[in-house]
Amino acid sequence: QVQLVESGGGLVKPGGSLRLSCAASGFTFRDYYMTWIRQAPGKGLEWLSHISSSGSTIHYADSVRGRFTISRDNAENSVYLQMNSLRDEDTAVYYCGRATTVTTLIDFWGQGTLVTVSS
Amino acid sequence: DIVMTQSPESLAVSLGERATINCKSSQYVLHSSNNKNYLAWYQQKVGQPPKLLIYWASTRESGVPDRFSGSGSGTDFTLTISSLQAEDVAVYYCQQYYTTPQTFGQGTKLEIK
């Protein structure tokens, strides 16, 4: 069955960095876009970034462009989110999602990892 | 960016009754190349990640009960639950995947009356 398992969350000080990982299984990873979405405590969903199946196409939300970097390793069936210059408002549960290649529709979500930015 | 606006923000419906959630996009999400609306609905239960219910505005994802249906086109969309069950208590989000950044509505909290 399809599984996406995020890791790497935790407590970090403002201005710090963190690298999230998402390990995929149960499907042909290299055939899908992968996406990062976050949800601040008690709030709605915010799309952050996605990366094409080959890694050649990447898009970011304005809120994270220049601070966050998405990447993937198709040999390891994993996608990553490098987060730099973290701010209080980056505190959220971070989800990775599988997205169909033709439409980039997110059709499956991981369980999420919590990132807390606080001094 | 395309702004997605849902209404109502919260909704209480009796078991077995119909629940209706609306979603309006600030721009058309109907693609002329395939005449499809790039609009999805997700269900998020407490403590769980979102789950895809509906895509192309009206196509049910595999395994989703047929009491869930989606309708609408262009900029106005609706999610209908025909006969509310206890397990449908959740927050529902609409989302456009027409363009990046993909954007979500603010969510509608559905409860039992």
mmCIF file with all atom_site columns, N, CA, C and O in Angstrom, chain A residues 60-95:
data_model
loop_
_atom_site.group_PDB
_atom_site.id
_atom_site.type_symbol
_atom_site.label_atom_id
_atom_site.label_alt_id
_atom_site.label_comp_id
_atom_site.label_asym_id
_atom_site.label_entity_id
_atom_site.label_seq_id
_atom_site.pdbx_PDB_ins_code
_atom_site.Cartn_x
_atom_site.Cartn_y
_atom_site.Cartn_z
_atom_site.occupancy
_atom_site.B_iso_or_equiv
_atom_site.pdbx_formal_charge
_atom_site.auth_seq_id
_atom_site.auth_comp_id
_atom_site.auth_asym_id
_atom_site.auth_atom_id
_atom_site.pdbx_PDB_model_num
ATOM 1   N N  . TYR A 1 60 ? 7.632  27.111 -5.958 1.00 0.00 ? 60 TYR A N  1
ATOM 2   C CA . TYR A 1 60 ? 7.529  27.459 -4.547 1.00 0.00 ? 60 TYR A CA 1
ATOM 3   C C  . TYR A 1 60 ? 6.427  28.481 -4.329 1.00 0.00 ? 60 TYR A C  1
ATOM 4   O O  . TYR A 1 60 ? 6.129  29.306 -5.199 1.00 0.00 ? 60 TYR A O  1
ATOM 5   N N  . ALA A 1 61 ? 5.853  28.449 -3.114 1.00 0.00 ? 61 ALA A N  1
ATOM 6   C CA . ALA A 1 61 ? 5.000  29.539 -2.666 1.00 0.00 ? 61 ALA A CA 1
ATOM 7   C C  . ALA A 1 61 ? 5.878  30.737 -2.324 1.00 0.00 ? 61 ALA A C  1
ATOM 8   O O  . ALA A 1 61 ? 7.035  30.577 -1.905 1.00 0.00 ? 61 ALA A O  1
ATOM 9   N N  . ASP A 1 62 ? 5.325  31.938 -2.471 1.00 0.00 ? 62 ASP A N  1
ATOM 10  C CA . ASP A 1 62 ? 6.089  33.153 -2.176 1.00 0.00 ? 62 ASP A CA 1
ATOM 11  C C  . ASP A 1 62 ? 6.582  33.165 -0.732 1.00 0.00 ? 62 ASP A C  1
ATOM 12  O O  . ASP A 1 62 ? 7.651  33.710 -0.447 1.00 0.00 ? 62 ASP A O  1
ATOM 13  N N  . SER A 1 63 ? 5.802  32.577 0.170  1.00 0.00 ? 63 SER A N  1
ATOM 14  C CA . SER A 1 63 ? 6.117  32.628 1.596  1.00 0.00 ? 63 SER A CA 1
ATOM 15  C C  . SER A 1 63 ? 7.405  31.890 1.952  1.00 0.00 ? 63 SER A C  1
ATOM 16  O O  . SER A 1 63 ? 7.995  32.139 3.010  1.00 0.00 ? 63 SER A O  1
ATOM 17  N N  . VAL A 1 64 ? 7.853  30.985 1.080  1.00 0.00 ? 64 VAL A N  1
ATOM 18  C CA . VAL A 1 64 ? 9.047  30.194 1.395  1.00 0.00 ? 64 VAL A CA 1
ATOM 19  C C  . VAL A 1 64 ? 10.132 30.308 0.340  1.00 0.00 ? 64 VAL A C  1
ATOM 20  O O  . VAL A 1 64 ? 11.254 29.808 0.551  1.00 0.00 ? 64 VAL A O  1
ATOM 21  N N  . ARG A 1 65 ? 9.826  30.945 -0.789 1.00 0.00 ? 65 ARG A N  1
ATOM 22  C CA . ARG A 1 65 ? 10.816 31.040 -1.870 1.00 0.00 ? 65 ARG A CA 1
ATOM 23  C C  . ARG A 1 65 ? 12.057 31.775 -1.372 1.00 0.00 ? 65 ARG A C  1
ATOM 24  O O  . ARG A 1 65 ? 11.963 32.813 -0.739 1.00 0.00 ? 65 ARG A O  1
ATOM 25  N N  . GLY A 1 66 ? 13.227 31.205 -1.639 1.00 0.00 ? 66 GLY A N  1
ATOM 26  C CA . GLY A 1 66 ? 14.482 31.787 -1.197 1.00 0.00 ? 66 GLY A CA 1
ATOM 27  C C  . GLY A 1 66 ? 14.935 31.294 0.168  1.00 0.00 ? 66 GLY A C  1
ATOM 28  O O  . GLY A 1 66 ? 16.096 31.489 0.540  1.00 0.00 ? 66 GLY A O  1
ATOM 29  N N  . ARG A 1 67 ? 14.040 30.692 0.924  1.00 0.00 ? 67 ARG A N  1
ATOM 30  C CA . ARG A 1 67 ? 14.395 30.152 2.251  1.00 0.00 ? 67 ARG A CA 1
ATOM 31  C C  . ARG A 1 67 ? 14.341 28.628 2.280  1.00 0.00 ? 67 ARG A C  1
ATOM 32  O O  . ARG A 1 67 ? 15.113 27.988 2.989  1.00 0.00 ? 67 ARG A O  1
ATOM 33  N N  . PHE A 1 68 ? 13.381 28.048 1.544  1.00 0.00 ? 68 PHE A N  1
ATOM 34  C CA . PHE A 1 68 ? 13.191 26.600 1.533  1.00 0.00 ? 68 PHE A CA 1
ATOM 35  C C  . PHE A 1 68 ? 13.640 26.053 0.170  1.00 0.00 ? 68 PHE A C  1
ATOM 36  O O  . PHE A 1 68 ? 13.478 26.708 -0.865 1.00 0.00 ? 68 PHE A O  1
ATOM 37  N N  . THR A 1 69 ? 14.183 24.827 0.188  1.00 0.00 ? 69 THR A N  1
ATOM 38  C CA . THR A 1 69 ? 14.604 24.160 -1.038 1.00 0.00 ? 69 THR A CA 1
ATOM 39  C C  . THR A 1 69 ? 14.090 22.730 -1.047 1.00 0.00 ? 69 THR A C  1
ATOM 40  O O  . THR A 1 69 ? 14.345 21.969 -0.108 1.00 0.00 ? 69 THR A O  1
ATOM 41  N N  . ILE A 1 70 ? 13.358 22.393 -2.092 1.00 0.00 ? 70 ILE A N  1
ATOM 42  C CA . ILE A 1 70 ? 12.860 21.033 -2.262 1.00 0.00 ? 70 ILE A CA 1
ATOM 43  C C  . ILE A 1 70 ? 13.830 20.254 -3.147 1.00 0.00 ? 70 ILE A C  1
ATOM 44  O O  . ILE A 1 70 ? 14.434 20.823 -4.074 1.00 0.00 ? 70 ILE A O  1
ATOM 45  N N  . SER A 1 71 ? 13.990 18.975 -2.856 1.00 0.00 ? 71 SER A N  1
ATOM 46  C CA . SER A 1 71 ? 14.830 18.111 -3.681 1.00 0.00 ? 71 SER A CA 1
ATOM 47  C C  . SER A 1 71 ? 14.311 16.685 -3.551 1.00 0.00 ? 71 SER A C  1
ATOM 48  O O  . SER A 1 71 ? 13.491 16.394 -2.683 1.00 0.00 ? 71 SER A O  1
ATOM 49  N N  . ARG A 1 72 ? 14.807 15.822 -4.414 1.00 0.00 ? 72 ARG A N  1
ATOM 50  C CA . ARG A 1 72 ? 14.391 14.422 -4.347 1.00 0.00 ? 72 ARG A CA 1
ATOM 51  C C  . ARG A 1 72 ? 15.528 13.521 -4.775 1.00 0.00 ? 72 ARG A C  1
ATOM 52  O O  . ARG A 1 72 ? 16.429 13.940 -5.507 1.00 0.00 ? 72 ARG A O  1
ATOM 53  N N  . ASP A 1 73 ? 15.445 12.272 -4.315 1.00 0.00 ? 73 ASP A N  1
ATOM 54  C CA . ASP A 1 73 ? 16.407 11.244 -4.688 1.00 0.00 ? 73 ASP A CA 1
ATOM 55  C C  . ASP A 1 73 ? 15.595 10.032 -5.122 1.00 0.00 ? 73 ASP A C  1
ATOM 56  O O  . ASP A 1 73 ? 15.048 9.315  -4.267 1.00 0.00 ? 73 ASP A O  1
ATOM 57  N N  . ASN A 1 74 ? 15.477 9.842  -6.415 1.00 0.00 ? 74 ASN A N  1
ATOM 58  C CA . ASN A 1 74 ? 14.638 8.747  -6.921 1.00 0.00 ? 74 ASN A CA 1
ATOM 59  C C  . ASN A 1 74 ? 15.241 7.370  -6.606 1.00 0.00 ? 74 ASN A C  1
ATOM 60  O O  . ASN A 1 74 ? 14.508 6.383  -6.541 1.00 0.00 ? 74 ASN A O  1
ATOM 61  N N  . ALA A 1 75 ? 16.536 7.310  -6.400 1.00 0.00 ? 75 ALA A N  1
ATOM 62  C CA . ALA A 1 75 ? 17.156 6.035  -6.022 1.00 0.00 ? 75 ALA A CA 1
ATOM 63  C C  . ALA A 1 75 ? 16.797 5.648  -4.593 1.00 0.00 ? 75 ALA A C  1
ATOM 64  O O  . ALA A 1 75 ? 16.738 4.463  -4.255 1.00 0.00 ? 75 ALA A O  1
ATOM 65  N N  . GLU A 1 76 ? 16.555 6.664  -3.772 1.00 0.00 ? 76 GLU A N  1
ATOM 66  C CA . GLU A 1 76 ? 16.207 6.435  -2.363 1.00 0.00 ? 76 GLU A CA 1
ATOM 67  C C  . GLU A 1 76 ? 14.707 6.560  -2.092 1.00 0.00 ? 76 GLU A C  1
ATOM 68  O O  . GLU A 1 76 ? 14.279 6.423  -0.942 1.00 0.00 ? 76 GLU A O  1
ATOM 69  N N  . ASN A 1 77 ? 13.936 6.828  -3.147 1.00 0.00 ? 77 ASN A N  1
ATOM 70  C CA . ASN A 1 77 ? 12.487 7.018  -2.992 1.00 0.00 ? 77 ASN A CA 1
ATOM 71  C C  . ASN A 1 77 ? 12.159 8.043  -1.907 1.00 0.00 ? 77 ASN A C  1
ATOM 72  O O  . ASN A 1 77 ? 11.299 7.826  -1.042 1.00 0.00 ? 77 ASN A O  1
ATOM 73  N N  . SER A 1 78 ? 12.850 9.161  -1.951 1.00 0.00 ? 78 SER A N  1
ATOM 74  C CA . SER A 1 78 ? 12.683 10.167 -0.909 1.00 0.00 ? 78 SER A CA 1
ATOM 75  C C  . SER A 1 78 ? 12.633 11.575 -1.493 1.00 0.00 ? 78 SER A C  1
ATOM 76  O O  . SER A 1 78 ? 13.253 11.867 -2.521 1.00 0.00 ? 78 SER A O  1
ATOM 77  N N  . VAL A 1 79 ? 11.908 12.421 -0.793 1.00 0.00 ? 79 VAL A N  1
ATOM 78  C CA . VAL A 1 79 ? 11.859 13.848 -1.110 1.00 0.00 ? 79 VAL A CA 1
ATOM 79  C C  . VAL A 1 79 ? 12.226 14.610 0.153  1.00 0.00 ? 79 VAL A C  1
ATOM 80  O O  . VAL A 1 79 ? 11.968 14.135 1.266  1.00 0.00 ? 79 VAL A O  1
ATOM 81  N N  . TYR A 1 80 ? 12.832 15.766 -0.042 1.00 0.00 ? 80 TYR A N  1
ATOM 82  C CA . TYR A 1 80 ? 13.366 16.529 1.084  1.00 0.00 ? 80 TYR A CA 1
ATOM 83  C C  . TYR A 1 80 ? 12.900 17.976 1.022  1.00 0.00 ? 80 TYR A C  1
ATOM 84  O O  . TYR A 1 80 ? 12.549 18.494 -0.044 1.00 0.00 ? 80 TYR A O  1
ATOM 85  N N  . LEU A 1 81 ? 12.917 18.615 2.194  1.00 0.00 ? 81 LEU A N  1
ATOM 86  C CA . LEU A 1 81 ? 12.668 20.046 2.264  1.00 0.00 ? 81 LEU A CA 1
ATOM 87  C C  . LEU A 1 81 ? 13.704 20.652 3.201  1.00 0.00 ? 81 LEU A C  1
ATOM 88  O O  . LEU A 1 81 ? 13.659 20.421 4.409  1.00 0.00 ? 81 LEU A O  1
ATOM 89  N N  . GLN A 1 82 ? 14.638 21.388 2.622  1.00 0.00 ? 82 GLN A N  1
ATOM 90  C CA . GLN A 1 82 ? 15.625 22.106 3.423  1.00 0.00 ? 82 GLN A CA 1
ATOM 91  C C  . GLN A 1 82 ? 15.041 23.453 3.781  1.00 0.00 ? 82 GLN A C  1
ATOM 92  O O  . GLN A 1 82 ? 14.663 24.238 2.893  1.00 0.00 ? 82 GLN A O  1
ATOM 93  N N  . MET A 1 83 ? 14.942 23.721 5.074  1.00 0.00 ? 83 MET A N  1
ATOM 94  C CA . MET A 1 83 ? 14.315 24.948 5.556  1.00 0.00 ? 83 MET A CA 1
ATOM 95  C C  . MET A 1 83 ? 15.362 25.789 6.268  1.00 0.00 ? 83 MET A C  1
ATOM 96  O O  . MET A 1 83 ? 15.915 25.355 7.294  1.00 0.00 ? 83 MET A O  1
ATOM 97  N N  . ASN A 1 84 ? 15.637 26.966 5.750  1.00 0.00 ? 84 ASN A N  1
ATOM 98  C CA . ASN A 1 84 ? 16.604 27.889 6.343  1.00 0.00 ? 84 ASN A CA 1
ATOM 99  C C  . ASN A 1 84 ? 15.901 29.160 6.802  1.00 0.00 ? 84 ASN A C  1
ATOM 100 O O  . ASN A 1 84 ? 14.758 29.420 6.417  1.00 0.00 ? 84 ASN A O  1
ATOM 101 N N  . SER A 1 85 ? 16.599 29.932 7.609  1.00 0.00 ? 85 SER A N  1
ATOM 102 C CA . SER A 1 85 ? 16.077 31.230 8.087  1.00 0.00 ? 85 SER A CA 1
ATOM 103 C C  . SER A 1 85 ? 14.659 31.080 8.630  1.00 0.00 ? 85 SER A C  1
ATOM 104 O O  . SER A 1 85 ? 13.755 31.853 8.283  1.00 0.00 ? 85 SER A O  1
ATOM 105 N N  . LEU A 1 86 ? 14.464 30.105 9.489  1.00 0.00 ? 86 LEU A N  1
ATOM 106 C CA . LEU A 1 86 ? 13.125 29.805 9.983  1.00 0.00 ? 86 LEU A CA 1
ATOM 107 C C  . LEU A 1 86 ? 12.593 30.924 10.870 1.00 0.00 ? 86 LEU A C  1
ATOM 108 O O  . LEU A 1 86 ? 13.346 31.583 11.603 1.00 0.00 ? 86 LEU A O  1
ATOM 109 N N  . ARG A 1 87 ? 11.291 31.128 10.781 1.00 0.00 ? 87 ARG A N  1
ATOM 110 C CA . ARG A 1 87 ? 10.588 32.173 11.514 1.00 0.00 ? 87 ARG A CA 1
ATOM 111 C C  . ARG A 1 87 ? 9.522  31.547 12.410 1.00 0.00 ? 87 ARG A C  1
ATOM 112 O O  . ARG A 1 87 ? 9.106  30.405 12.177 1.00 0.00 ? 87 ARG A O  1
ATOM 113 N N  . ASP A 1 88 ? 9.045  32.325 13.379 1.00 0.00 ? 88 ASP A N  1
ATOM 114 C CA . ASP A 1 88 ? 7.981  31.819 14.260 1.00 0.00 ? 88 ASP A CA 1
ATOM 115 C C  . ASP A 1 88 ? 6.794  31.311 13.441 1.00 0.00 ? 88 ASP A C  1
ATOM 116 O O  . ASP A 1 88 ? 6.183  30.287 13.778 1.00 0.00 ? 88 ASP A O  1
ATOM 117 N N  . GLU A 1 89 ? 6.478  32.047 12.383 1.00 0.00 ? 89 GLU A N  1
ATOM 118 C CA . GLU A 1 89 ? 5.287  31.717 11.586 1.00 0.00 ? 89 GLU A CA 1
ATOM 119 C C  . GLU A 1 89 ? 5.462  30.462 10.726 1.00 0.00 ? 89 GLU A C  1
ATOM 120 O O  . GLU A 1 89 ? 4.522  30.036 10.050 1.00 0.00 ? 89 GLU A O  1
ATOM 121 N N  . ASP A 1 90 ? 6.643  29.868 10.744 1.00 0.00 ? 90 ASP A N  1
ATOM 122 C CA . ASP A 1 90 ? 6.851  28.592 10.053 1.00 0.00 ? 90 ASP A CA 1
ATOM 123 C C  . ASP A 1 90 ? 6.446  27.400 10.925 1.00 0.00 ? 90 ASP A C  1
ATOM 124 O O  . ASP A 1 90 ? 6.478  26.249 10.456 1.00 0.00 ? 90 ASP A O  1
ATOM 125 N N  . THR A 1 91 ? 6.068  27.677 12.167 1.00 0.00 ? 91 THR A N  1
ATOM 126 C CA . THR A 1 91 ? 5.600  26.603 13.046 1.00 0.00 ? 91 THR A CA 1
ATOM 127 C C  . THR A 1 91 ? 4.352  25.952 12.455 1.00 0.00 ? 91 THR A C  1
ATOM 128 O O  . THR A 1 91 ? 3.360  26.631 12.180 1.00 0.00 ? 91 THR A O  1
ATOM 129 N N  . ALA A 1 92 ? 4.408  24.644 12.241 1.00 0.00 ? 92 ALA A N  1
ATOM 130 C CA . ALA A 1 92 ? 3.313  23.946 11.563 1.00 0.00 ? 92 ALA A CA 1
ATOM 131 C C  . ALA A 1 92 ? 3.604  22.452 11.524 1.00 0.00 ? 92 ALA A C  1
ATOM 132 O O  . ALA A 1 92 ? 4.736  22.017 11.786 1.00 0.00 ? 92 ALA A O  1
ATOM 133 N N  . VAL A 1 93 ? 2.575  21.694 11.187 1.00 0.00 ? 93 VAL A N  1
ATOM 134 C CA . VAL A 1 93 ? 2.774  20.317 10.759 1.00 0.00 ? 93 VAL A CA 1
ATOM 135 C C  . VAL A 1 93 ? 3.070  20.357 9.259  1.00 0.00 ? 93 VAL A C  1
ATOM 136 O O  . VAL A 1 93 ? 2.339  20.995 8.494  1.00 0.00 ? 93 VAL A O  1
ATOM 137 N N  . TYR A 1 94 ? 4.137  19.688 8.871  1.00 0.00 ? 94 TYR A N  1
ATOM 138 C CA . TYR A 1 94 ? 4.547  19.653 7.469  1.00 0.00 ? 94 TYR A CA 1
ATOM 139 C C  . TYR A 1 94 ? 4.210  18.279 6.899  1.00 0.00 ? 94 TYR A C  1
ATOM 140 O O  . TYR A 1 94 ? 4.642  17.247 7.428  1.00 0.00 ? 94 TYR A O  1
ATOM 141 N N  . TYR A 1 95 ? 3.424  18.299 5.838  1.00 0.00 ? 95 TYR A N  1
ATOM 142 C CA . TYR A 1 95 ? 3.021  17.073 5.156  1.00 0.00 ? 95 TYR A CA 1
ATOM 143 C C  . TYR A 1 95 ? 3.730  16.956 3.815  1.00 0.00 ? 95 TYR A C  1
ATOM 144 O O  . TYR A 1 95 ? 3.879  17.963 3.100  1.00 0.00 ? 95 TYR A O  1
#
